[in-house]
Amino acid sequence: MEHFIDVVLPIPLEKLFTYKISEQESDFLKVGMRVAVPFGKSKIYTALVYRIHNSPPQVYEPKEIHQILDDRPIVTAVQLKHWQWIADYYMCTLGEVVRSALPSAFLLESETLVLPNRIEEIDELQLKDEEFLILEALRHQSALKISEIVAIVDRKNVLPLVNKLVEKRAIQLKEEIYEQYKPKLVRYVRLGEAYDSEEKLEELLNSLTRAPKQSQVVLSLFSLQAKTKKPIKVTDLEKESGGSKAVIKSLITKGILDEYQIKTDRVGYDCSGQIQGRLNLNNEQKKAFKTIQNSFQDNKVCLLYGVTSSGKTEVYIKLIEQVLSEGKQALYLLPEIALTSQLINRLQAYFGNKVAVYHSKYSIHERVETWNNVLNHQEKAQIVIGARSALFLPFSNLGLIVVDEEHESSFKQFDPAPRYHARDAAIVLANFQNCKCVLGSATPSIESYKNAKKGKYGLAEMKQRYGNVLMPAIELVDIKEATRKKRMKGHFSERLQETISEALNEGEQIILFQNRRGFAPIIECTTCGHSSQCPNCDVSLTYHQFKNQLRCHYCGYHMALQLACEACGNSTLDKKGFGTEQVQQELEILFPEAKVGRMDLDTTRGKYAYEKIITSFEQQEMDILVGTQMVTKGLDFRNVSLVGIMNADSLLNFPDYRAHERSFQLLTQVAGRAGRTKKRGKVLIQTYNPYHQILQQVSSTDYEKMYEEQIYEREQYNYPPELRIIKITLKDKDYNKLNEASQWFANSLRNVLKDTVLGPEFPVVSRIRRLYLKNIILKVQKEKPVAQTKNSIKRIEKSFNAISQYKSVKVIYNVDHI
Ligand code: ADP
Ligand code: ZN
């Protein structure tokens, strides 16, 4: 009898491929193991075994596999089922899901680039001869393709060898050079607790009369404290007093001064892995916890709707605790950007080293390790906290999935395929794994809230902030009048300026939010109106002051800023629109004393740049943080008393059916950063239109009303959640061909389907990276089985691909486009 396997190749091909195996291999192989296989003329791929059988393929002569790469499955049956669901639902291939799901180190292929690992020391004695040979070669060459390694060691089957080197951390794969970020711990001092009364203080100063150096240090501390209300750094005290490190140290030893670190203090956790004591939920949290458990008993997903700072994290912690006690694993999903060390520290403080983090910013070694730890149900990976890709880990005994900030649209993968929504895929996974699922948010998505209201999900609510902290006071500032009367200073109203001054005087911190969208600064010629365009994309180039460049946000094209207009030659160039950079600049003029930091795409490009800014703000090295969307995400800063929104209108006016829902969520989330401790926080929203219903709903924290209005509009105008949207994007270099092809596609859809077909239409940016784009929007009724519709679309695509002149046109599906 002959033996065969069907494998998934990590490439966008619809079909599985069949390879020939020997009888022994057939006995050994199991579904979910990897094999190295030849493909095409000379390529080698890592493929995943999907089926083992005895029927030869009909139309081609199967090749033999090169090698088996695992001695047991690294992917479970439930995972494969889930990935197949993702491929079917989101209209992509299983290969695309596999490529996205497995750590890249698991998918070596002939084209993979291997680099030496220069970060860690390797013990050469531990290396086998062939491994040594490869590392030798890497000493002389900065990188090697796997196909080149084949030549070096002179044999075909090198993938296991390379896998071993990855495991030994001797090599890196391209694109994954990584640096470890360690927050720098700044030392601060304050007067020892024993000296907090005036008498004690006097006593102290008297006792120090014979130690003038020490007395000088104490006096300097007072004068620093008088100047600023902020924590005093040891280094500042050294400078101010002229005292030596030794003097300060002796004062600390005597307990006259108290040394502390803000980071450690705040999370109550030090790096020795000490575990925090038991956690007591307050009444509202207890009630929410009970409600969630009840809905779990009815096998329902539960939505936890709790206002900002209501203590949702603690409720999750209790739920996780329970799951662990049953010997099961827990998964905590967050949008990439909300996955901060703040939250990781909090969970680690509670669960110690049971917490593993899975994140695209981590090294391949760490990702492989976590994968294996989860697979083997190791202690170290009982709880995985991660961004959407953590959904693909090989859980064997998952008990709970938490989807925190479930309203975040960044849970939806935009590019490349699979274009899945991690929240929705998590709910399906929970179903396959027979585990519980809780969705949490201070501003639930319209979809989830609707599901909760109609009883499909359970609903737990928390309306109070934890510890009697008040919700911030939200004030709408009308800037229409002020602009007309020229009373604005740059983009700052008088009201905003005066509130910032007050906060600065109190030694409190401030966050200013400037929307990313729609306000990129563009340089326009005031004589002829020309602005520089990207040669590859249909957008104006935006101005980046920092490098004095014009840049394209889509493809990265850039050029130096010209002094004269390219079109008419006049030097009448002027800036339009404003971004975070400009806000920062204006602040430097309005508040020269204040230290201003900025957090946006430009300042967070480096691997840990984001963490560095957060830490520095946390440690109060900055007074004001100016930022985009990034400042909204689940951050917990103790000393922020004021949040200012520079301009709410650009959010509200965005041309998208979700613009209002998003504006409400975004503004409420930014506002939630203010006043998270005893003193009531303040939020100022500058707008031309203070009577806009969404702004009214934000300022009265009326989610309910927002929801009712939005649901009504969606019903009226036929938008989700009333129905499903599938967006079909066609791309081609040739403008005319694209027009014709997309018209053909849309017509066929109209002929075959009864659903509403809109378009084809050019999107706002209609050319990206030299390709023109056109969108067709399909509105599918919810009652109809969506699988049927998708099959019809796929059939149309088949006929489309058979038309020779449309061969070059790319077709991309985005199911549940948001
Ligand atoms: P949310 O995630 O709902 O915005 P958090 O979970 O960040 O709120 O809680 C806000 C603050 O209240 C945090 O600093 C948290 O440590 C504290 N907190 C919440 N619940 C408790 C509790 N049961 N015991 C002690 N501190 C709590
Ligand atoms: Zn471009």
PDB file of N, CA and C in Angstrom, residues 740-782:
ATOM      1  N   GLU A 740     -12.539  48.676 -15.680  1.00  0.00           N
ATOM      2  CA  GLU A 740     -13.311  47.685 -16.424  1.00  0.00           C
ATOM      3  C   GLU A 740     -13.528  46.433 -15.574  1.00  0.00           C
ATOM      4  N   ALA A 741     -12.433  45.954 -14.984  1.00  0.00           N
ATOM      5  CA  ALA A 741     -12.482  44.710 -14.216  1.00  0.00           C
ATOM      6  C   ALA A 741     -13.431  44.838 -13.029  1.00  0.00           C
ATOM      7  N   SER A 742     -13.350  45.954 -12.326  1.00  0.00           N
ATOM      8  CA  SER A 742     -14.180  46.078 -11.132  1.00  0.00           C
ATOM      9  C   SER A 742     -15.647  46.229 -11.519  1.00  0.00           C
ATOM     10  N   GLN A 743     -15.895  46.852 -12.678  1.00  0.00           N
ATOM     11  CA  GLN A 743     -17.275  46.949 -13.159  1.00  0.00           C
ATOM     12  C   GLN A 743     -17.817  45.551 -13.480  1.00  0.00           C
ATOM     13  N   TRP A 744     -16.963  44.757 -14.114  1.00  0.00           N
ATOM     14  CA  TRP A 744     -17.339  43.371 -14.445  1.00  0.00           C
ATOM     15  C   TRP A 744     -17.705  42.610 -13.161  1.00  0.00           C
ATOM     16  N   PHE A 745     -16.843  42.747 -12.169  1.00  0.00           N
ATOM     17  CA  PHE A 745     -17.036  42.026 -10.905  1.00  0.00           C
ATOM     18  C   PHE A 745     -18.344  42.458 -10.238  1.00  0.00           C
ATOM     19  N   ALA A 746     -18.569  43.769 -10.175  1.00  0.00           N
ATOM     20  CA  ALA A 746     -19.771  44.282  -9.513  1.00  0.00           C
ATOM     21  C   ALA A 746     -21.028  43.843 -10.257  1.00  0.00           C
ATOM     22  N   ASN A 747     -20.981  43.887 -11.585  1.00  0.00           N
ATOM     23  CA  ASN A 747     -22.145  43.463 -12.364  1.00  0.00           C
ATOM     24  C   ASN A 747     -22.479  41.999 -12.095  1.00  0.00           C
ATOM     25  N   SER A 748     -21.429  41.157 -12.066  1.00  0.00           N
ATOM     26  CA  SER A 748     -21.670  39.735 -11.814  1.00  0.00           C
ATOM     27  C   SER A 748     -22.288  39.541 -10.439  1.00  0.00           C
ATOM     28  N   LEU A 749     -21.794  40.273  -9.456  1.00  0.00           N
ATOM     29  CA  LEU A 749     -22.367  40.165  -8.113  1.00  0.00           C
ATOM     30  C   LEU A 749     -23.842  40.542  -8.142  1.00  0.00           C
ATOM     31  N   ARG A 750     -24.155  41.613  -8.860  1.00  0.00           N
ATOM     32  CA  ARG A 750     -25.554  42.072  -8.931  1.00  0.00           C
ATOM     33  C   ARG A 750     -26.435  41.028  -9.607  1.00  0.00           C
ATOM     34  N   ASN A 751     -25.875  40.367 -10.620  1.00  0.00           N
ATOM     35  CA  ASN A 751     -26.666  39.346 -11.318  1.00  0.00           C
ATOM     36  C   ASN A 751     -26.948  38.148 -10.438  1.00  0.00           C
ATOM     37  N   VAL A 752     -25.956  37.761  -9.657  1.00  0.00           N
ATOM     38  CA  VAL A 752     -26.062  36.497  -8.924  1.00  0.00           C
ATOM     39  C   VAL A 752     -26.723  36.674  -7.559  1.00  0.00           C
ATOM     40  N   LEU A 753     -26.384  37.766  -6.873  1.00  0.00           N
ATOM     41  CA  LEU A 753     -26.844  37.935  -5.492  1.00  0.00           C
ATOM     42  C   LEU A 753     -28.011  38.903  -5.432  1.00  0.00           C
ATOM     43  N   LYS A 754     -28.871  38.679  -4.451  1.00  0.00           N
ATOM     44  CA  LYS A 754     -29.979  39.616  -4.292  1.00  0.00           C
ATOM     45  C   LYS A 754     -29.607  40.738  -3.328  1.00  0.00           C
ATOM     46  N   ASP A 755     -28.438  40.600  -2.706  1.00  0.00           N
ATOM     47  CA  ASP A 755     -28.055  41.599  -1.708  1.00  0.00           C
ATOM     48  C   ASP A 755     -27.674  42.916  -2.366  1.00  0.00           C
ATOM     49  N   THR A 756     -27.595  43.944  -1.528  1.00  0.00           N
ATOM     50  CA  THR A 756     -27.204  45.242  -2.026  1.00  0.00           C
ATOM     51  C   THR A 756     -25.728  45.237  -2.405  1.00  0.00           C
ATOM     52  N   VAL A 757     -25.438  45.687  -3.614  1.00  0.00           N
ATOM     53  CA  VAL A 757     -24.048  45.808  -4.044  1.00  0.00           C
ATOM     54  C   VAL A 757     -23.770  47.283  -4.318  1.00  0.00           C
ATOM     55  N   LEU A 758     -22.825  47.859  -3.613  1.00  0.00           N
ATOM     56  CA  LEU A 758     -22.481  49.262  -3.826  1.00  0.00           C
ATOM     57  C   LEU A 758     -21.135  49.358  -4.535  1.00  0.00           C
ATOM     58  N   GLY A 759     -21.025  50.289  -5.456  1.00  0.00           N
ATOM     59  CA  GLY A 759     -19.752  50.489  -6.137  1.00  0.00           C
ATOM     60  C   GLY A 759     -19.737  49.813  -7.490  1.00  0.00           C
ATOM     61  N   PRO A 760     -18.574  49.680  -8.091  1.00  0.00           N
ATOM     62  CA  PRO A 760     -17.232  49.984  -7.560  1.00  0.00           C
ATOM     63  C   PRO A 760     -16.973  51.487  -7.411  1.00  0.00           C
ATOM     64  N   GLU A 761     -16.210  51.783  -6.402  1.00  0.00           N
ATOM     65  CA  GLU A 761     -15.952  53.173  -6.047  1.00  0.00           C
ATOM     66  C   GLU A 761     -14.476  53.300  -5.673  1.00  0.00           C
ATOM     67  N   PHE A 762     -13.866  54.418  -6.047  1.00  0.00           N
ATOM     68  CA  PHE A 762     -12.498  54.659  -5.573  1.00  0.00           C
ATOM     69  C   PHE A 762     -12.532  55.038  -4.096  1.00  0.00           C
ATOM     70  N   PRO A 763     -11.637  54.507  -3.269  1.00  0.00           N
ATOM     71  CA  PRO A 763     -11.585  54.952  -1.868  1.00  0.00           C
ATOM     72  C   PRO A 763     -10.956  56.339  -1.765  1.00  0.00           C
ATOM     73  N   VAL A 764     -10.954  56.897  -0.561  1.00  0.00           N
ATOM     74  CA  VAL A 764     -10.417  58.253  -0.356  1.00  0.00           C
ATOM     75  C   VAL A 764      -8.991  58.342  -0.905  1.00  0.00           C
ATOM     76  N   VAL A 765      -8.184  57.343  -0.579  1.00  0.00           N
ATOM     77  CA  VAL A 765      -6.848  57.286  -1.174  1.00  0.00           C
ATOM     78  C   VAL A 765      -6.898  56.196  -2.237  1.00  0.00           C
ATOM     79  N   SER A 766      -6.864  56.599  -3.490  1.00  0.00           N
ATOM     80  CA  SER A 766      -7.231  55.646  -4.539  1.00  0.00           C
ATOM     81  C   SER A 766      -6.023  55.020  -5.208  1.00  0.00           C
ATOM     82  N   ARG A 767      -4.836  55.372  -4.766  1.00  0.00           N
ATOM     83  CA  ARG A 767      -3.658  54.727  -5.334  1.00  0.00           C
ATOM     84  C   ARG A 767      -2.634  54.590  -4.224  1.00  0.00           C
ATOM     85  N   ILE A 768      -2.183  53.372  -3.976  1.00  0.00           N
ATOM     86  CA  ILE A 768      -1.196  53.125  -2.940  1.00  0.00           C
ATOM     87  C   ILE A 768      -0.097  52.243  -3.504  1.00  0.00           C
ATOM     88  N   ARG A 769       1.124  52.633  -3.274  1.00  0.00           N
ATOM     89  CA  ARG A 769       2.276  51.874  -3.798  1.00  0.00           C
ATOM     90  C   ARG A 769       2.107  51.541  -5.266  1.00  0.00           C
ATOM     91  N   ARG A 770       1.765  52.507  -6.047  1.00  0.00           N
ATOM     92  CA  ARG A 770       1.631  52.384  -7.507  1.00  0.00           C
ATOM     93  C   ARG A 770       0.449  51.553  -7.971  1.00  0.00           C
ATOM     94  N   LEU A 771      -0.381  51.064  -7.046  1.00  0.00           N
ATOM     95  CA  LEU A 771      -1.548  50.307  -7.480  1.00  0.00           C
ATOM     96  C   LEU A 771      -2.810  51.141  -7.260  1.00  0.00           C
ATOM     97  N   TYR A 772      -3.680  51.179  -8.288  1.00  0.00           N
ATOM     98  CA  TYR A 772      -4.983  51.814  -8.118  1.00  0.00           C
ATOM     99  C   TYR A 772      -5.904  50.863  -7.372  1.00  0.00           C
ATOM    100  N   LEU A 773      -6.811  51.424  -6.594  1.00  0.00           N
ATOM    101  CA  LEU A 773      -7.734  50.590  -5.813  1.00  0.00           C
ATOM    102  C   LEU A 773      -9.166  50.951  -6.130  1.00  0.00           C
ATOM    103  N   LYS A 774     -10.014  49.946  -6.129  1.00  0.00           N
ATOM    104  CA  LYS A 774     -11.446  50.204  -6.213  1.00  0.00           C
ATOM    105  C   LYS A 774     -12.187  49.252  -5.287  1.00  0.00           C
ATOM    106  N   ASN A 775     -13.188  49.769  -4.588  1.00  0.00           N
ATOM    107  CA  ASN A 775     -13.917  48.965  -3.611  1.00  0.00           C
ATOM    108  C   ASN A 775     -15.335  48.652  -4.078  1.00  0.00           C
ATOM    109  N   ILE A 776     -15.749  47.437  -3.791  1.00  0.00           N
ATOM    110  CA  ILE A 776     -17.159  47.074  -3.953  1.00  0.00           C
ATOM    111  C   ILE A 776     -17.650  46.681  -2.557  1.00  0.00           C
ATOM    112  N   ILE A 777     -18.783  47.249  -2.158  1.00  0.00           N
ATOM    113  CA  ILE A 777     -19.306  46.922  -0.830  1.00  0.00           C
ATOM    114  C   ILE A 777     -20.557  46.067  -0.983  1.00  0.00           C
ATOM    115  N   LEU A 778     -20.550  44.970  -0.260  1.00  0.00           N
ATOM    116  CA  LEU A 778     -21.681  44.059  -0.318  1.00  0.00           C
ATOM    117  C   LEU A 778     -22.371  44.088   1.037  1.00  0.00           C
ATOM    118  N   LYS A 779     -23.680  44.356   1.040  1.00  0.00           N
ATOM    119  CA  LYS A 779     -24.411  44.335   2.306  1.00  0.00           C
ATOM    120  C   LYS A 779     -25.247  43.071   2.356  1.00  0.00           C
ATOM    121  N   VAL A 780     -24.870  42.161   3.232  1.00  0.00           N
ATOM    122  CA  VAL A 780     -25.508  40.849   3.272  1.00  0.00           C
ATOM    123  C   VAL A 780     -26.490  40.790   4.428  1.00  0.00           C
ATOM    124  N   GLN A 781     -27.730  40.401   4.137  1.00  0.00           N
ATOM    125  CA  GLN A 781     -28.736  40.263   5.191  1.00  0.00           C
ATOM    126  C   GLN A 781     -28.287  39.234   6.218  1.00  0.00           C
ATOM    127  N   LYS A 782     -28.569  39.512   7.487  1.00  0.00           N
ATOM    128  CA  LYS A 782     -28.097  38.609   8.546  1.00  0.00           C
ATOM    129  C   LYS A 782     -28.816  37.271   8.537  1.00  0.00           C
TER     130      LYS A 782
END
